[in-house]
PDB file of C-alpha atoms in Angstrom:
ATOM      1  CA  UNK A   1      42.205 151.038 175.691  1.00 84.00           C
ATOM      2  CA  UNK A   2      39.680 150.646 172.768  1.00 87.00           C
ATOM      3  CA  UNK A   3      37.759 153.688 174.291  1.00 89.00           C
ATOM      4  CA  UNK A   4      40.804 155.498 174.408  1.00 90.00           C
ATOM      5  CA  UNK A   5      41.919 154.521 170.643  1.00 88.00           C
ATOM      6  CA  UNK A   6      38.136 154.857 169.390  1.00 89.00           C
ATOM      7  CA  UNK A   7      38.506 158.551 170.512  1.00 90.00           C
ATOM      8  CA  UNK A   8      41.159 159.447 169.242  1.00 90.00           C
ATOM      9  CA  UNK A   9      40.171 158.042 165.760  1.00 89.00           C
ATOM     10  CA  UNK A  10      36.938 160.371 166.284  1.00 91.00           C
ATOM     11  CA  UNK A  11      39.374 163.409 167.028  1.00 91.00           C
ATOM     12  CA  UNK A  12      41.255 163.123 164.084  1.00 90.00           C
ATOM     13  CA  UNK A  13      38.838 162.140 162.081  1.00 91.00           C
ATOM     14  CA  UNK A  14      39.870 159.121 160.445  1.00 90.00           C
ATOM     15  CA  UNK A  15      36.290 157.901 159.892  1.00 90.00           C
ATOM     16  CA  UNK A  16      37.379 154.881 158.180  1.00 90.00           C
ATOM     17  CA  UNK A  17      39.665 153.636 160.320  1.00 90.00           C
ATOM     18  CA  UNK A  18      36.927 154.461 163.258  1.00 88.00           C
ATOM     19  CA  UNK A  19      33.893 152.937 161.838  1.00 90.00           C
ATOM     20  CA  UNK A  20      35.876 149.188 160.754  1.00 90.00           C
ATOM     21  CA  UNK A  21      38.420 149.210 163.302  1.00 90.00           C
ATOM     22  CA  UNK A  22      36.443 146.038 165.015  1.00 90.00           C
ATOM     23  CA  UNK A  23      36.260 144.087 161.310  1.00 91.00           C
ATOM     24  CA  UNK A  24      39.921 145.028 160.817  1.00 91.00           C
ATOM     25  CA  UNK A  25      41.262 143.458 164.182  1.00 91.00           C
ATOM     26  CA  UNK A  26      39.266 140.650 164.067  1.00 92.00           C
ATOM     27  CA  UNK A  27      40.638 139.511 160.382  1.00 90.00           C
ATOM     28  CA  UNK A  28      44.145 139.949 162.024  1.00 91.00           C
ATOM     29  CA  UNK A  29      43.343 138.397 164.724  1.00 90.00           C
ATOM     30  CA  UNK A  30      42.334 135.652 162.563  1.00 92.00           C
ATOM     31  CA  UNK A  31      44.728 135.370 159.983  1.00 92.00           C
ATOM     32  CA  UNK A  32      47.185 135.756 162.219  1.00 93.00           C
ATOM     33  CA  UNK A  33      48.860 139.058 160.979  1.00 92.00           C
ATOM     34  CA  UNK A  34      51.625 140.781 162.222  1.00 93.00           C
ATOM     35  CA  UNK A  35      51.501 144.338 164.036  1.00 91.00           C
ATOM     36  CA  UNK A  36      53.071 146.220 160.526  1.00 93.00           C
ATOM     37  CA  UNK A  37      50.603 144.032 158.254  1.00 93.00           C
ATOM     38  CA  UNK A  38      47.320 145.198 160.579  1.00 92.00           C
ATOM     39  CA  UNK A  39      48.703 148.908 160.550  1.00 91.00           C
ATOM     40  CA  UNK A  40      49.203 148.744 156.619  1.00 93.00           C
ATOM     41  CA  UNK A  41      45.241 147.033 156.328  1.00 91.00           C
ATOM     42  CA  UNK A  42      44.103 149.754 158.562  1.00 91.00           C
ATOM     43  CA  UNK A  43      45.831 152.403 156.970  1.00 93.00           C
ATOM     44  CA  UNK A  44      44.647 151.387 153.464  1.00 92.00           C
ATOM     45  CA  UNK A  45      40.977 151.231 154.496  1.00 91.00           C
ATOM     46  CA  UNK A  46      41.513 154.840 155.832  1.00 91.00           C
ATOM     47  CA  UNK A  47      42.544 155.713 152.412  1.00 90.00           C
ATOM     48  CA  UNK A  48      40.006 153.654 150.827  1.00 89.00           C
ATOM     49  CA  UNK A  49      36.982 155.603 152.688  1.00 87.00           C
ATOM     50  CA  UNK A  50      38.534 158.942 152.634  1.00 89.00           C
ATOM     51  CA  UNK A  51      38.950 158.541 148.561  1.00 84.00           C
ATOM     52  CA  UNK A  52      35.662 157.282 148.315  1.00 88.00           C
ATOM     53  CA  UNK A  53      34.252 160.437 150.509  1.00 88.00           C
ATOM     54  CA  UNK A  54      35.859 162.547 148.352  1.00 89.00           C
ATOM     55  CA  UNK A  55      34.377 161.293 144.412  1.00 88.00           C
ATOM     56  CA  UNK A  56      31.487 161.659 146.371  1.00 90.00           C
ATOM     57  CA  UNK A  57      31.852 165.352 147.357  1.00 92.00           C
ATOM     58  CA  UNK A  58      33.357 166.038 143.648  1.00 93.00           C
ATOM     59  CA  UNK A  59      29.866 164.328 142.694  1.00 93.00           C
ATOM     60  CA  UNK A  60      27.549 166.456 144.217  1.00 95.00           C
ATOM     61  CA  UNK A  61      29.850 169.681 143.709  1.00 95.00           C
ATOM     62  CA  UNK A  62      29.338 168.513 140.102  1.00 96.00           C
ATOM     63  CA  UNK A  63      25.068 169.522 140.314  1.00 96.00           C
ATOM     64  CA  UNK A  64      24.672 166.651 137.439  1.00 95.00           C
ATOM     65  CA  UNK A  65      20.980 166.918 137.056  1.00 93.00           C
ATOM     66  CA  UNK A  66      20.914 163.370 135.489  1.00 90.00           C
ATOM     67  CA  UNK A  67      21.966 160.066 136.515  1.00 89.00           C
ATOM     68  CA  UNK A  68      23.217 159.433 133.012  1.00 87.00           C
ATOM     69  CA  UNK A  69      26.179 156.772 132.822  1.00 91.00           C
ATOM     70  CA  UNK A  70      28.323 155.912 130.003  1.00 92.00           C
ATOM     71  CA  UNK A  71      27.007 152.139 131.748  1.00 92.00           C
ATOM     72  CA  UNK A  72      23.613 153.100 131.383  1.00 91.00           C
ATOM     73  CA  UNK A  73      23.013 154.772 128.025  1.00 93.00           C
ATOM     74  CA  UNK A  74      20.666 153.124 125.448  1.00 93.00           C
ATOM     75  CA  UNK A  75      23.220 153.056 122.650  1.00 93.00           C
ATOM     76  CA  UNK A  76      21.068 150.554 121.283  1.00 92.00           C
ATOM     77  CA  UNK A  77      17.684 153.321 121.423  1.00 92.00           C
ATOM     78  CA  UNK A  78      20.416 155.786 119.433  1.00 92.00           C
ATOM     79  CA  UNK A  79      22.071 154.170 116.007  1.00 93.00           C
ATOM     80  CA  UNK A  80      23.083 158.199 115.489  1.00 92.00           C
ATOM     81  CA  UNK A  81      25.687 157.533 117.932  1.00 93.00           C
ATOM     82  CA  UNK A  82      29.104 155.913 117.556  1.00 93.00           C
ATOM     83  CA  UNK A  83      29.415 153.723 120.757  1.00 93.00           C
ATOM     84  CA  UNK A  84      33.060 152.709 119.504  1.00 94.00           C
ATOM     85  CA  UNK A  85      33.944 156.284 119.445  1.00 95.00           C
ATOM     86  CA  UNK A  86      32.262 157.051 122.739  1.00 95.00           C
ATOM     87  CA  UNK A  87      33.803 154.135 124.392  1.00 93.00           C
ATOM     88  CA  UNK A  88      37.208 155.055 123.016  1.00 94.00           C
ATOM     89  CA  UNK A  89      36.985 158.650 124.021  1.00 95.00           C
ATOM     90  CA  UNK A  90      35.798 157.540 127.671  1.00 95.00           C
ATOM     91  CA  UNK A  91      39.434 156.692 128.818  1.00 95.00           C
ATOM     92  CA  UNK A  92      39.603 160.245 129.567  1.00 96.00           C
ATOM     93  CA  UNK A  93      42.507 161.131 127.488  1.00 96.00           C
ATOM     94  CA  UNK A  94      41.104 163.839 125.979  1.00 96.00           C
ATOM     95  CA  UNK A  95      41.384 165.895 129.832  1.00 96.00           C
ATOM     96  CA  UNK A  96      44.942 165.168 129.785  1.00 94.00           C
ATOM     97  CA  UNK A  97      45.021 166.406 125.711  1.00 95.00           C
ATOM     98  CA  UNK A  98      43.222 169.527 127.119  1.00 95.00           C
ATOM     99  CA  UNK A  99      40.652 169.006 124.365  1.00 97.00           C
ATOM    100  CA  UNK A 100      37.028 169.954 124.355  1.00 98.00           C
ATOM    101  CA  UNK A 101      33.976 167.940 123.382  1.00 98.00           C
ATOM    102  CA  UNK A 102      31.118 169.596 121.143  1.00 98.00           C
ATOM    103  CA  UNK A 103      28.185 167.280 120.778  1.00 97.00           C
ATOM    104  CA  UNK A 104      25.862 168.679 118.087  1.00 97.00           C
ATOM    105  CA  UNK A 105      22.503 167.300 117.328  1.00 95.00           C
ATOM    106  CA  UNK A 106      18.182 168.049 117.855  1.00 93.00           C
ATOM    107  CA  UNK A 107      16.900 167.541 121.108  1.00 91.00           C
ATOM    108  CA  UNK A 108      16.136 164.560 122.782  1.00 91.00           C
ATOM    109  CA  UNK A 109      19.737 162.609 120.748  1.00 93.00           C
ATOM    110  CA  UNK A 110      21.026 161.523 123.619  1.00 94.00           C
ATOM    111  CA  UNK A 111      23.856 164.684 123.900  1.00 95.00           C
ATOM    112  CA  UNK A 112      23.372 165.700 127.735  1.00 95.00           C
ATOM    113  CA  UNK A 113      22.954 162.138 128.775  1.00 95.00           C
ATOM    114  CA  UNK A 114      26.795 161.345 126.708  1.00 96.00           C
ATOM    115  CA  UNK A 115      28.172 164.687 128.185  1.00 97.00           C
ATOM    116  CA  UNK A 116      26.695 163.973 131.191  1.00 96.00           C
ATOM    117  CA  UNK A 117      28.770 160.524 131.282  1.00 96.00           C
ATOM    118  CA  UNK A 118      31.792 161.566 130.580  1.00 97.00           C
ATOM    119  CA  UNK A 119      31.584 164.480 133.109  1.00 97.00           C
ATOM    120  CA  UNK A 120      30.583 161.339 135.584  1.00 96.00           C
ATOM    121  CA  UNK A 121      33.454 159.350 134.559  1.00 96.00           C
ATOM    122  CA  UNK A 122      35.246 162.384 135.255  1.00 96.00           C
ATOM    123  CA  UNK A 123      34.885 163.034 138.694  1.00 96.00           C
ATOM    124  CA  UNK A 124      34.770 158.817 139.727  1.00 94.00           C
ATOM    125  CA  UNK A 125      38.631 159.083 138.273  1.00 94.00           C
ATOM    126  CA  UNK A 126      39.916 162.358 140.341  1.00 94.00           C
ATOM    127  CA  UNK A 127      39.042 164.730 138.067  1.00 96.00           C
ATOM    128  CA  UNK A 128      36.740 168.389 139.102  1.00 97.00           C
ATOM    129  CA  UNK A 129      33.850 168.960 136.937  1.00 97.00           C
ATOM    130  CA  UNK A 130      30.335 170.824 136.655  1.00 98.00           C
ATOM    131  CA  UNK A 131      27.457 170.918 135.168  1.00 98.00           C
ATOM    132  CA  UNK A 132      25.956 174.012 133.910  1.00 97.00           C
ATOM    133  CA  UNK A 133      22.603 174.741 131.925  1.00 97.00           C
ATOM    134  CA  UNK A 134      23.629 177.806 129.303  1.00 96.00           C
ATOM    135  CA  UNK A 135      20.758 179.564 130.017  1.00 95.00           C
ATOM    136  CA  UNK A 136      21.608 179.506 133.950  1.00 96.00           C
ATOM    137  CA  UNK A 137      25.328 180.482 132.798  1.00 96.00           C
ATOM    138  CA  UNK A 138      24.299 182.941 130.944  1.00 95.00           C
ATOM    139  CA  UNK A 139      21.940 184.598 133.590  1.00 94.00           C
ATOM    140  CA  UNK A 140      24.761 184.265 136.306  1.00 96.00           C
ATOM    141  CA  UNK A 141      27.206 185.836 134.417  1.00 94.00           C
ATOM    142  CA  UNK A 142      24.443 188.447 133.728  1.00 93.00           C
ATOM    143  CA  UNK A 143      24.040 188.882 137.221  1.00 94.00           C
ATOM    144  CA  UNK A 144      27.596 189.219 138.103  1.00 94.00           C
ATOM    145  CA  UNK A 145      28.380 192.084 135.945  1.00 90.00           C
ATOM    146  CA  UNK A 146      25.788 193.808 137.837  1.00 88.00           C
ATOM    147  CA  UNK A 147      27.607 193.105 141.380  1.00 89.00           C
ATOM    148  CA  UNK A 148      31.033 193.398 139.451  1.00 91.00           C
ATOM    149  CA  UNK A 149      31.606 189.524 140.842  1.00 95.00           C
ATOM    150  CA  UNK A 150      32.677 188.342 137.140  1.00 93.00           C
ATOM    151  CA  UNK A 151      36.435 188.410 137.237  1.00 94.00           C
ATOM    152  CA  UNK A 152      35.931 186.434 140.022  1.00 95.00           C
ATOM    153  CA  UNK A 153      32.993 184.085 138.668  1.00 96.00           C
ATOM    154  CA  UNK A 154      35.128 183.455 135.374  1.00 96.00           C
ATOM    155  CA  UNK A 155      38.130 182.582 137.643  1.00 96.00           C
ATOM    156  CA  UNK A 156      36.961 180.839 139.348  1.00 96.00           C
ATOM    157  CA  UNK A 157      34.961 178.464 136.418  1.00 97.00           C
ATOM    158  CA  UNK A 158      38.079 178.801 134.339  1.00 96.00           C
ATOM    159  CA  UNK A 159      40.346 176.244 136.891  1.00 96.00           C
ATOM    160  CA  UNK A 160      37.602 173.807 136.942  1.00 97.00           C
ATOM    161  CA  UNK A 161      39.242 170.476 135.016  1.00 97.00           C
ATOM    162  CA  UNK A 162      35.606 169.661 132.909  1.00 98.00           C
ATOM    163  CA  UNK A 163      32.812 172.223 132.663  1.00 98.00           C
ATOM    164  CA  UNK A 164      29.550 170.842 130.871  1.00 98.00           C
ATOM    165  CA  UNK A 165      27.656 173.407 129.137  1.00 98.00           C
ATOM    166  CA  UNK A 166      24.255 172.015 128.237  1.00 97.00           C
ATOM    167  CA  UNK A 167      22.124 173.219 125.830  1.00 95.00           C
ATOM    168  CA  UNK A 168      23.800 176.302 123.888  1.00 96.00           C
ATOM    169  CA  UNK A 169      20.736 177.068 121.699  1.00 92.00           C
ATOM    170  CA  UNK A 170      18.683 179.548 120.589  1.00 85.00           C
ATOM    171  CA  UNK A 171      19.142 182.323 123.497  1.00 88.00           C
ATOM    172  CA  UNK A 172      18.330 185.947 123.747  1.00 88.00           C
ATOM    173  CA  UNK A 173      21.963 187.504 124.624  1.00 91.00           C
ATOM    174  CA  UNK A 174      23.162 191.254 125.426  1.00 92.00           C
ATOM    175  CA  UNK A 175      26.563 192.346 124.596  1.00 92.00           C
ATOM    176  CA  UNK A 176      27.789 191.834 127.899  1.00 93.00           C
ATOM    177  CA  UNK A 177      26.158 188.420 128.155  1.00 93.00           C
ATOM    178  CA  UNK A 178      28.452 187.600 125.350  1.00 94.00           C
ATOM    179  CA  UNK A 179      31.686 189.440 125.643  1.00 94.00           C
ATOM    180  CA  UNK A 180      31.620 187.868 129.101  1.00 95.00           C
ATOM    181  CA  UNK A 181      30.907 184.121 127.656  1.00 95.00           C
ATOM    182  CA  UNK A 182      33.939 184.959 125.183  1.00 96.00           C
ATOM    183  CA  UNK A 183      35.618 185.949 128.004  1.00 96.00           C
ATOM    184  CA  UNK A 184      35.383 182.529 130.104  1.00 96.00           C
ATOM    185  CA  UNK A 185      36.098 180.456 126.928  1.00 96.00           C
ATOM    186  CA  UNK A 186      39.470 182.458 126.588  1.00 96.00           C
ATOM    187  CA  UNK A 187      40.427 181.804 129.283  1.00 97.00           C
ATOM    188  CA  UNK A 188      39.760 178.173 129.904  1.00 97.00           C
ATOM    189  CA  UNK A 189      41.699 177.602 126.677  1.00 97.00           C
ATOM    190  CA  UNK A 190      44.371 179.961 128.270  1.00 96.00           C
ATOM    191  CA  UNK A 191      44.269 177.384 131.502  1.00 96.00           C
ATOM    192  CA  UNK A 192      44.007 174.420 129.115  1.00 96.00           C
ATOM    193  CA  UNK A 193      40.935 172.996 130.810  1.00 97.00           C
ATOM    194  CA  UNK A 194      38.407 170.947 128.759  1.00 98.00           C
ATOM    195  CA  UNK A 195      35.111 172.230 128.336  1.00 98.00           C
ATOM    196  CA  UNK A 196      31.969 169.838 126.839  1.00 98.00           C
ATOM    197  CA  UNK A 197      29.244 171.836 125.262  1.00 98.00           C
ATOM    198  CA  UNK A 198      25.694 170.679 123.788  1.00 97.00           C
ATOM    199  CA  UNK A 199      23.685 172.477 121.642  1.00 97.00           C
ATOM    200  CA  UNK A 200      21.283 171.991 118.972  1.00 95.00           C
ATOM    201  CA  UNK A 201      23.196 174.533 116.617  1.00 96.00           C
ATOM    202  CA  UNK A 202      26.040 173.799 113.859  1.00 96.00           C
ATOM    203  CA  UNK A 203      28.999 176.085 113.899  1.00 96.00           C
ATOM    204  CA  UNK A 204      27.819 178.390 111.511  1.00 96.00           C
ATOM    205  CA  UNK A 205      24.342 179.099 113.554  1.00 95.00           C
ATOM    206  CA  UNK A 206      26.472 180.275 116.212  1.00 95.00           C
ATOM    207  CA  UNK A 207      27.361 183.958 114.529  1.00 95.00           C
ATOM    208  CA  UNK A 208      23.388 184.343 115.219  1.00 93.00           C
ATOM    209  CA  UNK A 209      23.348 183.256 118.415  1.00 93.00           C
ATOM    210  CA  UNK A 210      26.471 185.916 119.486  1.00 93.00           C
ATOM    211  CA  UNK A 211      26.116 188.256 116.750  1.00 89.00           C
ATOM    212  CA  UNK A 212      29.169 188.888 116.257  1.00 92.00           C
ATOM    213  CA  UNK A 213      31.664 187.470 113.601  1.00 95.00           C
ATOM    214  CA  UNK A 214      34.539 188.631 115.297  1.00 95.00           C
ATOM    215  CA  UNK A 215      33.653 187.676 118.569  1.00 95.00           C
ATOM    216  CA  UNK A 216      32.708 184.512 117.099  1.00 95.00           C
ATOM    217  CA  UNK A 217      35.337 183.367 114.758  1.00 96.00           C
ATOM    218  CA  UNK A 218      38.106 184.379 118.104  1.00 96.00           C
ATOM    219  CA  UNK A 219      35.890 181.987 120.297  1.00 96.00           C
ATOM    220  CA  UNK A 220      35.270 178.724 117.455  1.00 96.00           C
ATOM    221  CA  UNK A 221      39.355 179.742 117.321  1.00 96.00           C
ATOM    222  CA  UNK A 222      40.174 178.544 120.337  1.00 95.00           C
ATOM    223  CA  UNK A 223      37.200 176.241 121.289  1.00 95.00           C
ATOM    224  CA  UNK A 224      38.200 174.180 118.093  1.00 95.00           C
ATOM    225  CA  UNK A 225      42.210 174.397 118.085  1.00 95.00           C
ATOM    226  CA  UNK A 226      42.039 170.974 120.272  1.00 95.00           C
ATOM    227  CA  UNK A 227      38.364 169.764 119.600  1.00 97.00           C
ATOM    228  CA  UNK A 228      36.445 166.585 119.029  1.00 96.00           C
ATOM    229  CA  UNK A 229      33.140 167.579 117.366  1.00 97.00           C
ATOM    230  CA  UNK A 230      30.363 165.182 117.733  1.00 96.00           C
ATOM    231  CA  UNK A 231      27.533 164.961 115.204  1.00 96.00           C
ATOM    232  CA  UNK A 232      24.177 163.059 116.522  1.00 94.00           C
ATOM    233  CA  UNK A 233      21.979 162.654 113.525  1.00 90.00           C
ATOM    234  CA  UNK A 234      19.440 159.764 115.060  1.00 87.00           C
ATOM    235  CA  UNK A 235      15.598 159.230 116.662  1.00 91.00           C
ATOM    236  CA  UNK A 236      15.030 161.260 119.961  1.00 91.00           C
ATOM    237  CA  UNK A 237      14.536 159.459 122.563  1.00 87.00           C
ATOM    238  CA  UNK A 238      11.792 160.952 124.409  1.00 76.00           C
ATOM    239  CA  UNK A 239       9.690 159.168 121.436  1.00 64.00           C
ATOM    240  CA  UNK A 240       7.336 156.289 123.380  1.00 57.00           C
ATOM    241  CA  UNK A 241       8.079 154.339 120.615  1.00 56.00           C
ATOM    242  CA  UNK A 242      11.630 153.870 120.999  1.00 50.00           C
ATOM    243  CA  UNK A 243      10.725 152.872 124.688  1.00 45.00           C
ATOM    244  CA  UNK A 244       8.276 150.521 123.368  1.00 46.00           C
ATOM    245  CA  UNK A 245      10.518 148.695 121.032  1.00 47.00           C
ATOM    246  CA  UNK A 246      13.296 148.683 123.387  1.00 41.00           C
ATOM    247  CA  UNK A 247      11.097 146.691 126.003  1.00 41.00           C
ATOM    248  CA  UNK A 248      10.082 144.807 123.046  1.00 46.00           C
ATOM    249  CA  UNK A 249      13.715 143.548 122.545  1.00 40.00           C
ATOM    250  CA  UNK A 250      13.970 143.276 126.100  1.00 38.00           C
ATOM    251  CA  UNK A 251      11.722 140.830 126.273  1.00 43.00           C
ATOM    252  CA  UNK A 252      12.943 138.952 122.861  1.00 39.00           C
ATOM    253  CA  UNK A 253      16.122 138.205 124.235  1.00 40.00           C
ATOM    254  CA  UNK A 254      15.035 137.297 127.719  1.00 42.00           C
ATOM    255  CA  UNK A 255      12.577 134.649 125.928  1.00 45.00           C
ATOM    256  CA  UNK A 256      15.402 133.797 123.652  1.00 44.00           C
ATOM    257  CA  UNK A 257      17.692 132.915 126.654  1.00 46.00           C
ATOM    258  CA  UNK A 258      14.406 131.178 128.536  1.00 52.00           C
ATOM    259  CA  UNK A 259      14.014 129.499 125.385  1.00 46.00           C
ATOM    260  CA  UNK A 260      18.169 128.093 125.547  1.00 51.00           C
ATOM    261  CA  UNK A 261      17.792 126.969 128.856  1.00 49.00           C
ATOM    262  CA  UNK A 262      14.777 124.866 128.269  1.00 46.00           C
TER     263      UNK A 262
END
């Protein structure tokens, strides 16, 4: 009969259900459970695994190219960021807002490894999400005006719940490059999906990025109608001597707690 049960699992592929179904029988057996409380316990591991399956596809859809957590950034590294704001702002309220995220600031601040959080926290609480390098944007929607793909491209990016654009800087664009970058911020703001963007550029540096006002002041109009714009002014953190001093107070406080225990 467990044969017979174990197959069937494998046929309809309730994986988590199949590979606990031993664990899950013996705990009833133990506790004594009845036949509707072991159903319910193996029913809401099946859930359990197929949820967890899934964050983990959303995940690697995702192509974060990072392991940056909102758990693991050195806020302490980075005094040019708010970590009351960033912790406030990391309920995820701002998705159900529809409101975008511009994190301005040099490189090395910390922006992509923020953005790159939130986008995380994103996909761990339901949500779809990817991660996209501007220049690699750029180029692919380049390359799908030239196979007449980019109705279908922008679609397709424009139902996405969080798109990360990292690193909007100082590119060499054609016209079609940006009329077709206009083009998916329209209509992202259209679908009311959020959209988090990095760049190294203030607002105004952005007419000679596009150059064009028009085309410009239309896209600011909408990217900024529900917008939280982020401002790192701080140390970058690819400087060894931020490492250095951050081992350094490592160490202080593990002596420090040594030093309590003693």
């Amino acid at each position: 009969m467990m044969s017979s049960i174990r197959q069937l699992l494998s046929t309809l592929k309730l994986r988590g259900m199949e590979e606990n179904i031993d664990l899950l029988l013996a705990e009833s057996e133990k506790q004594g459970l009845s036949t509707t409380e072991t159903l319910l316990n193996m029913l809401q591991e099946e859930f359990r695994y197929q949820q967890e399956r899934s964050m983990q596809s959303r995940i690697k859809k995702a192509k974060i190219p990072n392991d940056w957590s909102l758990k693991t950034f050195p806020f302490d590294q980075q005094p040019g960021v708010n970590k009351l704001q960033i912790q406030n702002i990391s309920d995820l309220s701002f998705i159900e807002r529809h409101e975008n995220i511009v994190f301005i600031g040099k490189p090395g601040t910390g922006k992509t490894g923020i953005a790159s959080g939130l986008l995380r926290q994103g996909l761990i609480n339901g949500y779809r999400g990817l991660f996209y390098d501007a220049q690699k944007l750029l180029e692919d929607l380049y390359s799908s005006l030239a196979d007449k793909t980019t109705t279908k491209f922008i679609t397709k990016l424009s139902s996405i719940s969080i798109l990360l654009i990292d690193e909007l800087g100082y590119l060499t664009l054609t016209h079609e490059q940006c009329n077709a970058f206009f083009k998916l911020m329209s209509m992202r703001y259209s679908n009311k999906k959020t959209t988090l963007i990095t760049t190294n550029l203030e607002y105004p540096k952005w007419y000679d990025l596009f150059q064009s006002k028009s085309l410009v002041d239309a896209m600011l109009d909408r990217l900024k109608h529900h917008c939280i714009t982020i401002h790192i002014e701080g140390p970058t953190l690819r400087d060894p001597s931020n490492e250095q001093k951050a081992a350094k107070r490592g160490k202080t406080k593990k002596s420090s707690k040594d030093a309590d225990k003693k």
